[in-house]
Amino acid sequence: MPLYKTITVNLNTSIAIWKVEETETFLGKGILLTDHCQNRYNGMKSELHRRAFLSIRHLLVLYGYEDKDLVYDEFGKPHLKDGNFISITHSHHFTAIIISRTEQVGIDIEKNREKILRIAHKFTPFEEYRTLANTEAIIRKLTIVWGAKESLYKIYGQQGISFLHHIHVADFSFAQNQTTAKIIYQGDISLYEVHFMEFEGFTLVYAIKG
Ligand SMILES: CC(C)(COP(=O)(O)OP(=O)(O)OC[C@H]1O[C@@H](n2cnc3c(N)ncnc32)[C@H](O)[C@@H]1OP(=O)(O)O)[C@@H](O)C(=O)NCCC(=O)NCCS
């Protein structure tokens, strides 16, 4: 099952998720990479990473794009040459893109893992999560917060901002499936809407600049 799910966020914004189950040869068929991307692809040591990279090119095709329509800036942020906004994510065998004609967008998929408990203090005031019912709930919530911060970071597109000090995610309940967030950095405040969903032990978060 290659195309896992598509989500229509609004009239101008869509998400497509791929579950990478195909071989590298299969995924490579019909995909033409720019020299830049071919070089990156050739340097990828992990076969799953190469398959994920190719699957994203298949997701682009869904929206009428090819690899050559994508250009990366000096920070590694992808841009569409026609001016539409895009964000890309891959985690193990899931990959996703979000494309918007009108809004700046960011997306992140993370596998839910216990490891997040050990690094939580580096990206969020951890105390807030102690009231949750059990460890699994804490892991889920922290993974959503992490994904939100990665998504915002991808929109902001600049190095220097700190997940802990500059990106703030408003508290939320699981049932809401959404929250808000802001970046306060060098006197500048920007606001974002954040949405999340969970599937097969993974968490997908996307953010839209307000
Ligand atoms: C760049 C970064 C956002 C990528 O996120 P990730 O979870 O490692 O990986 P993902 O698969 O979700 O995203 C990778 C994609 O992000 C995009 N990306 C890379 N750099 C980017 C940037 N500066 N801005 C926006 N998007 C970027 C690319 O499209 C990349 O995929 P591609 O090169 O195959 O097209 C992440 O590595 C990073 O640097 N985060 C900030 C680090 C940080 O401050 N951490 C805090 C620790 S407490």
Short mmCIF file of N, CA, C and O and ligand atoms in Angstrom, two decimals, residues 40 44 49 52-53 56-57 70 72-78 86-91 94 107-110 119-124 146 149-151 153-164, ligand 1:
data_model
loop_
_atom_site.label_atom_id
_atom_site.label_comp_id
_atom_site.label_asym_id
_atom_site.label_seq_id
_atom_site.Cartn_x
_atom_site.Cartn_y
_atom_site.Cartn_z
N ARG A 40 22.90 13.72 -3.33
CA ARG A 40 22.46 13.41 -1.95
C ARG A 40 22.03 11.95 -1.85
O ARG A 40 22.39 11.25 -0.91
N MET A 44 23.48 8.50 0.52
CA MET A 44 22.69 7.97 1.65
C MET A 44 23.06 6.52 1.93
O MET A 44 22.89 5.65 1.07
N HIS A 49 16.39 5.04 4.03
CA HIS A 49 16.44 6.48 3.78
C HIS A 49 16.29 6.77 2.29
O HIS A 49 15.55 7.65 1.87
N ALA A 52 12.74 6.13 1.29
CA ALA A 52 11.90 7.23 1.80
C ALA A 52 12.05 8.47 0.91
O ALA A 52 11.07 9.12 0.54
N PHE A 53 13.30 8.76 0.55
CA PHE A 53 13.59 9.92 -0.30
C PHE A 53 12.85 9.79 -1.63
O PHE A 53 12.24 10.75 -2.12
N ILE A 56 9.01 10.29 -1.43
CA ILE A 56 8.59 11.70 -1.38
C ILE A 56 8.44 12.25 -2.80
O ILE A 56 7.53 13.04 -3.08
N ARG A 57 9.27 11.77 -3.71
CA ARG A 57 9.14 12.21 -5.12
C ARG A 57 7.83 11.68 -5.72
O ARG A 57 7.23 12.32 -6.57
N LEU A 70 11.59 21.40 -7.10
CA LEU A 70 11.95 21.61 -5.69
C LEU A 70 13.37 22.18 -5.62
O LEU A 70 14.25 21.70 -6.31
N TYR A 72 16.35 23.50 -2.66
CA TYR A 72 16.70 23.57 -1.24
C TYR A 72 17.53 24.81 -0.98
O TYR A 72 18.45 25.11 -1.74
N ASP A 73 17.23 25.52 0.12
CA ASP A 73 18.05 26.69 0.45
C ASP A 73 19.26 26.26 1.29
O ASP A 73 19.46 25.08 1.58
N GLU A 74 20.05 27.26 1.69
CA GLU A 74 21.32 26.96 2.39
C GLU A 74 21.11 26.24 3.72
O GLU A 74 22.02 25.61 4.24
N PHE A 75 19.89 26.34 4.29
CA PHE A 75 19.60 25.68 5.57
C PHE A 75 19.00 24.28 5.39
O PHE A 75 18.68 23.60 6.36
N GLY A 76 18.79 23.89 4.12
CA GLY A 76 18.20 22.57 3.85
C GLY A 76 16.69 22.61 3.73
O GLY A 76 16.04 21.58 3.57
N LYS A 77 16.12 23.82 3.80
CA LYS A 77 14.66 23.94 3.70
C LYS A 77 14.22 23.84 2.24
O LYS A 77 14.76 24.53 1.38
N PRO A 78 13.22 22.99 1.97
CA PRO A 78 12.76 22.87 0.58
C PRO A 78 11.78 23.98 0.19
O PRO A 78 10.95 24.40 1.02
N ILE A 86 5.91 24.25 0.81
CA ILE A 86 6.00 22.79 1.01
C ILE A 86 6.81 22.49 2.26
O ILE A 86 7.71 23.26 2.64
N SER A 87 6.48 21.40 2.92
CA SER A 87 7.33 20.88 3.99
C SER A 87 7.34 19.35 3.85
O SER A 87 6.37 18.75 3.39
N ILE A 88 8.46 18.76 4.25
CA ILE A 88 8.72 17.33 4.02
C ILE A 88 9.14 16.67 5.32
O ILE A 88 9.86 17.28 6.12
N THR A 89 8.70 15.43 5.52
CA THR A 89 9.18 14.68 6.69
C THR A 89 9.31 13.20 6.37
O THR A 89 8.60 12.68 5.50
N HIS A 90 10.25 12.52 7.04
CA HIS A 90 10.30 11.06 6.97
C HIS A 90 10.71 10.50 8.33
O HIS A 90 11.55 11.06 9.03
N SER A 91 10.08 9.40 8.70
CA SER A 91 10.41 8.71 9.94
C SER A 91 10.23 7.23 9.72
O SER A 91 9.11 6.77 9.46
N PHE A 94 7.49 5.78 7.24
CA PHE A 94 6.45 6.74 6.88
C PHE A 94 7.08 8.03 6.36
O PHE A 94 8.07 8.52 6.93
N ILE A 107 5.68 20.23 8.63
CA ILE A 107 5.15 18.92 8.99
C ILE A 107 6.24 18.05 9.59
O ILE A 107 7.42 18.20 9.25
N ASP A 108 5.83 17.16 10.48
CA ASP A 108 6.80 16.26 11.10
C ASP A 108 6.12 14.95 11.48
O ASP A 108 5.03 14.96 12.03
N ILE A 109 6.78 13.83 11.17
CA ILE A 109 6.33 12.52 11.68
C ILE A 109 7.40 12.01 12.63
O ILE A 109 8.59 12.08 12.32
N GLU A 110 6.96 11.52 13.76
CA GLU A 110 7.88 10.93 14.75
C GLU A 110 7.34 9.58 15.19
O GLU A 110 6.14 9.42 15.36
N ILE A 119 15.01 13.08 26.92
CA ILE A 119 15.44 14.35 26.32
C ILE A 119 14.41 15.47 26.48
O ILE A 119 14.65 16.60 26.08
N ALA A 120 13.27 15.12 27.12
CA ALA A 120 12.17 16.08 27.23
C ALA A 120 12.61 17.43 27.81
O ALA A 120 12.22 18.49 27.32
N HIS A 121 13.44 17.37 28.85
CA HIS A 121 13.82 18.62 29.52
C HIS A 121 14.60 19.55 28.60
O HIS A 121 14.71 20.75 28.84
N LYS A 122 15.11 19.01 27.51
CA LYS A 122 15.86 19.87 26.58
C LYS A 122 14.95 20.70 25.68
O LYS A 122 15.38 21.67 25.08
N PHE A 123 13.69 20.26 25.53
CA PHE A 123 12.83 21.01 24.59
C PHE A 123 11.53 21.52 25.17
O PHE A 123 10.81 22.27 24.52
N THR A 124 11.20 21.14 26.43
CA THR A 124 9.93 21.62 26.99
C THR A 124 10.00 21.61 28.51
O THR A 124 10.72 20.78 29.08
N TRP A 146 7.03 17.70 20.65
CA TRP A 146 8.25 17.67 19.84
C TRP A 146 7.94 17.90 18.35
O TRP A 146 8.57 18.72 17.67
N LYS A 149 7.11 21.43 17.61
CA LYS A 149 8.28 22.31 17.60
C LYS A 149 9.11 22.09 16.33
O LYS A 149 9.62 23.05 15.74
N GLU A 150 9.23 20.84 15.89
CA GLU A 150 9.94 20.56 14.62
C GLU A 150 9.19 21.24 13.45
O GLU A 150 9.82 21.82 12.56
N SER A 151 7.86 21.15 13.49
CA SER A 151 7.07 21.74 12.39
C SER A 151 7.24 23.25 12.35
O SER A 151 7.38 23.84 11.27
N TYR A 153 9.78 24.91 13.58
CA TYR A 153 11.18 25.15 13.20
C TYR A 153 11.32 25.10 11.68
O TYR A 153 12.00 25.92 11.06
N LYS A 154 10.62 24.13 11.07
CA LYS A 154 10.71 24.00 9.61
C LYS A 154 10.08 25.19 8.90
O LYS A 154 10.53 25.58 7.83
N ILE A 155 9.03 25.75 9.47
CA ILE A 155 8.44 26.94 8.85
C ILE A 155 9.40 28.12 9.00
O ILE A 155 9.66 28.85 8.04
N TYR A 156 9.91 28.29 10.19
CA TYR A 156 10.79 29.44 10.47
C TYR A 156 12.04 29.37 9.61
O TYR A 156 12.52 30.38 9.10
N GLY A 157 12.55 28.14 9.46
CA GLY A 157 13.61 27.91 8.48
C GLY A 157 14.96 28.52 8.80
O GLY A 157 15.81 28.62 7.92
N GLN A 158 15.15 28.98 10.03
CA GLN A 158 16.44 29.60 10.38
C GLN A 158 17.07 28.88 11.54
O GLN A 158 16.36 28.45 12.45
N GLN A 159 18.38 28.81 11.52
CA GLN A 159 19.05 28.25 12.67
C GLN A 159 19.07 29.30 13.78
O GLN A 159 18.82 30.46 13.51
N GLY A 160 19.32 28.87 15.00
CA GLY A 160 19.45 29.85 16.09
C GLY A 160 18.29 29.79 17.06
O GLY A 160 18.45 30.11 18.23
N ILE A 161 17.09 29.41 16.60
CA ILE A 161 15.99 29.37 17.57
C ILE A 161 16.08 28.08 18.39
O ILE A 161 16.45 27.03 17.89
N SER A 162 15.73 28.24 19.67
CA SER A 162 15.82 27.12 20.59
C SER A 162 14.42 26.56 20.84
O SER A 162 13.48 27.31 21.08
N PHE A 163 14.31 25.23 20.77
CA PHE A 163 13.02 24.59 21.03
C PHE A 163 12.51 24.96 22.42
O PHE A 163 11.34 25.19 22.63
N LEU A 164 13.43 24.99 23.39
CA LEU A 164 13.05 25.22 24.79
C LEU A 164 12.70 26.69 25.05
O LEU A 164 11.70 26.98 25.70
C1 LIG B 1 16.17 20.00 10.00
C2 LIG B 1 15.26 19.27 10.94
C3 LIG B 1 14.07 20.19 11.24
C4 LIG B 1 14.77 17.98 10.26
O1 LIG B 1 13.85 17.29 11.07
P1 LIG B 1 13.96 15.72 11.36
O2 LIG B 1 12.88 15.35 12.30
O3 LIG B 1 15.36 15.40 11.73
O4 LIG B 1 13.72 15.02 9.98
P2 LIG B 1 12.43 15.03 9.06
O5 LIG B 1 12.50 13.81 8.23
O6 LIG B 1 11.18 15.27 9.81
O7 LIG B 1 12.67 16.29 8.12
C5 LIG B 1 13.65 16.26 7.14
C6 LIG B 1 13.23 17.25 6.08
O8 LIG B 1 13.15 18.55 6.64
C7 LIG B 1 13.45 19.49 5.62
N1 LIG B 1 14.40 20.44 6.19
C8 LIG B 1 15.72 20.28 6.42
N2 LIG B 1 16.24 21.40 6.94
C9 LIG B 1 15.23 22.27 7.05
C10 LIG B 1 15.13 23.61 7.52
N3 LIG B 1 16.17 24.27 7.99
N4 LIG B 1 13.93 24.23 7.49
C11 LIG B 1 12.85 23.57 7.02
N5 LIG B 1 12.86 22.31 6.55
C12 LIG B 1 14.05 21.67 6.57
C13 LIG B 1 13.97 18.72 4.41
O9 LIG B 1 12.95 18.68 3.45
C14 LIG B 1 14.25 17.35 4.98
O10 LIG B 1 14.02 16.29 4.09
P3 LIG B 1 14.75 16.15 2.67
O11 LIG B 1 16.08 16.82 2.81
O12 LIG B 1 14.82 14.69 2.43
O13 LIG B 1 13.85 16.85 1.70
C15 LIG B 1 15.97 18.87 12.24
O14 LIG B 1 16.97 17.97 11.98
C16 LIG B 1 16.53 20.02 13.00
O15 LIG B 1 17.57 20.55 12.70
N6 LIG B 1 15.84 20.41 14.08
C17 LIG B 1 16.23 21.49 14.90
C18 LIG B 1 17.30 21.07 15.83
C19 LIG B 1 17.04 21.54 17.21
O16 LIG B 1 17.06 22.71 17.50
N7 LIG B 1 16.75 20.62 18.09
C20 LIG B 1 16.45 20.94 19.44
C21 LIG B 1 16.96 19.90 20.32
S1 LIG B 1 16.36 20.19 21.94
#
